[in-house]
């Protein structure tokens, strides 16, 4: 999920809560965009699996996500 309105601390937890309520808590949530580093721990605590900021190496990000998916299937 990426927001351009600095809504990461409200919209992402809301999304995760809805996924959990709908029985879809196994869906991995990934955040991206301009997110202040000081907000990362908050997002990880609410359930974000990965956070990718500007300048992220796309192949490395894709590899991290694939690893996360594989880890949930194990």
C-alpha positions as a printed Julia matrix, in Angstrom:
74×3 Matrix{Float64}:
   0.0     0.0    0.0
   1.25    3.44  -0.86
  -0.45    6.67   0.08
   0.36   10.11  -1.16
  -1.56   11.83   1.6
   0.65   10.82   4.53
  -2.09    8.45   5.63
   0.16    5.51   6.36
  -0.45    5.62  10.13
  -4.22    5.57   9.74
  -5.0     3.88   6.42
  -2.63    0.93   6.72
  -3.8    -0.13  10.22
  -7.39    0.24   9.0
  -6.65   -1.99   6.0
  -5.02   -4.62   8.23
  -7.96   -4.54  10.65
 -10.43   -5.04   7.8
  -8.38   -7.91   6.36
  -8.33   -9.57   9.78
 -12.08   -9.09  10.3
 -12.79  -10.58   6.87
 -10.68  -13.65   7.6
  -7.92  -12.54   5.27
  -5.24  -11.85   7.84
  -2.88  -14.11   5.92
  -2.54  -11.47   3.18
   0.89   -9.86   3.43
   0.77   -6.07   3.59
   3.67   -4.17   2.08
   4.08   -0.41   2.4
   5.91    1.89   0.07
   6.5     5.5   -0.7
   7.72    8.39   1.37
   7.32    7.07   4.9
   9.42    8.63   7.65
  11.87    6.14   9.15
  10.56    6.94  12.63
   7.18    5.47  11.59
   8.58    2.1   10.49
   8.37    0.41  13.92
   4.76    1.51  14.3
   3.89   -0.01  10.92
   5.73   -3.24  11.66
   3.86   -3.52  14.99
   0.46   -3.19  13.29
   1.37   -5.93  10.83
   3.2    -4.49   7.84
   5.61   -7.11   6.52
   7.94   -4.92   4.44
   8.48   -1.2    3.92
  10.14    0.12   0.77
  11.03    3.77   0.44
  12.12    5.91  -2.48
  15.11    4.52  -4.34
  14.38    0.93  -3.36
  16.13   -1.61  -5.54
  13.21   -3.33  -7.27
  14.81   -6.77  -7.72
  15.82   -6.8   -4.03
  12.31   -5.75  -2.99
  10.75   -8.44  -5.17
  13.1   -11.03  -3.71
  12.22   -9.97  -0.15
   8.51  -10.26  -0.9
   8.94  -13.68  -2.51
  10.9   -14.81   0.57
   8.09  -13.55   2.81
   5.49  -15.43   0.76
   7.54  -18.62   0.86
   7.96  -18.27   4.64
   4.19  -18.14   5.11
   3.76  -21.31   3.04
   6.31  -23.29   5.06
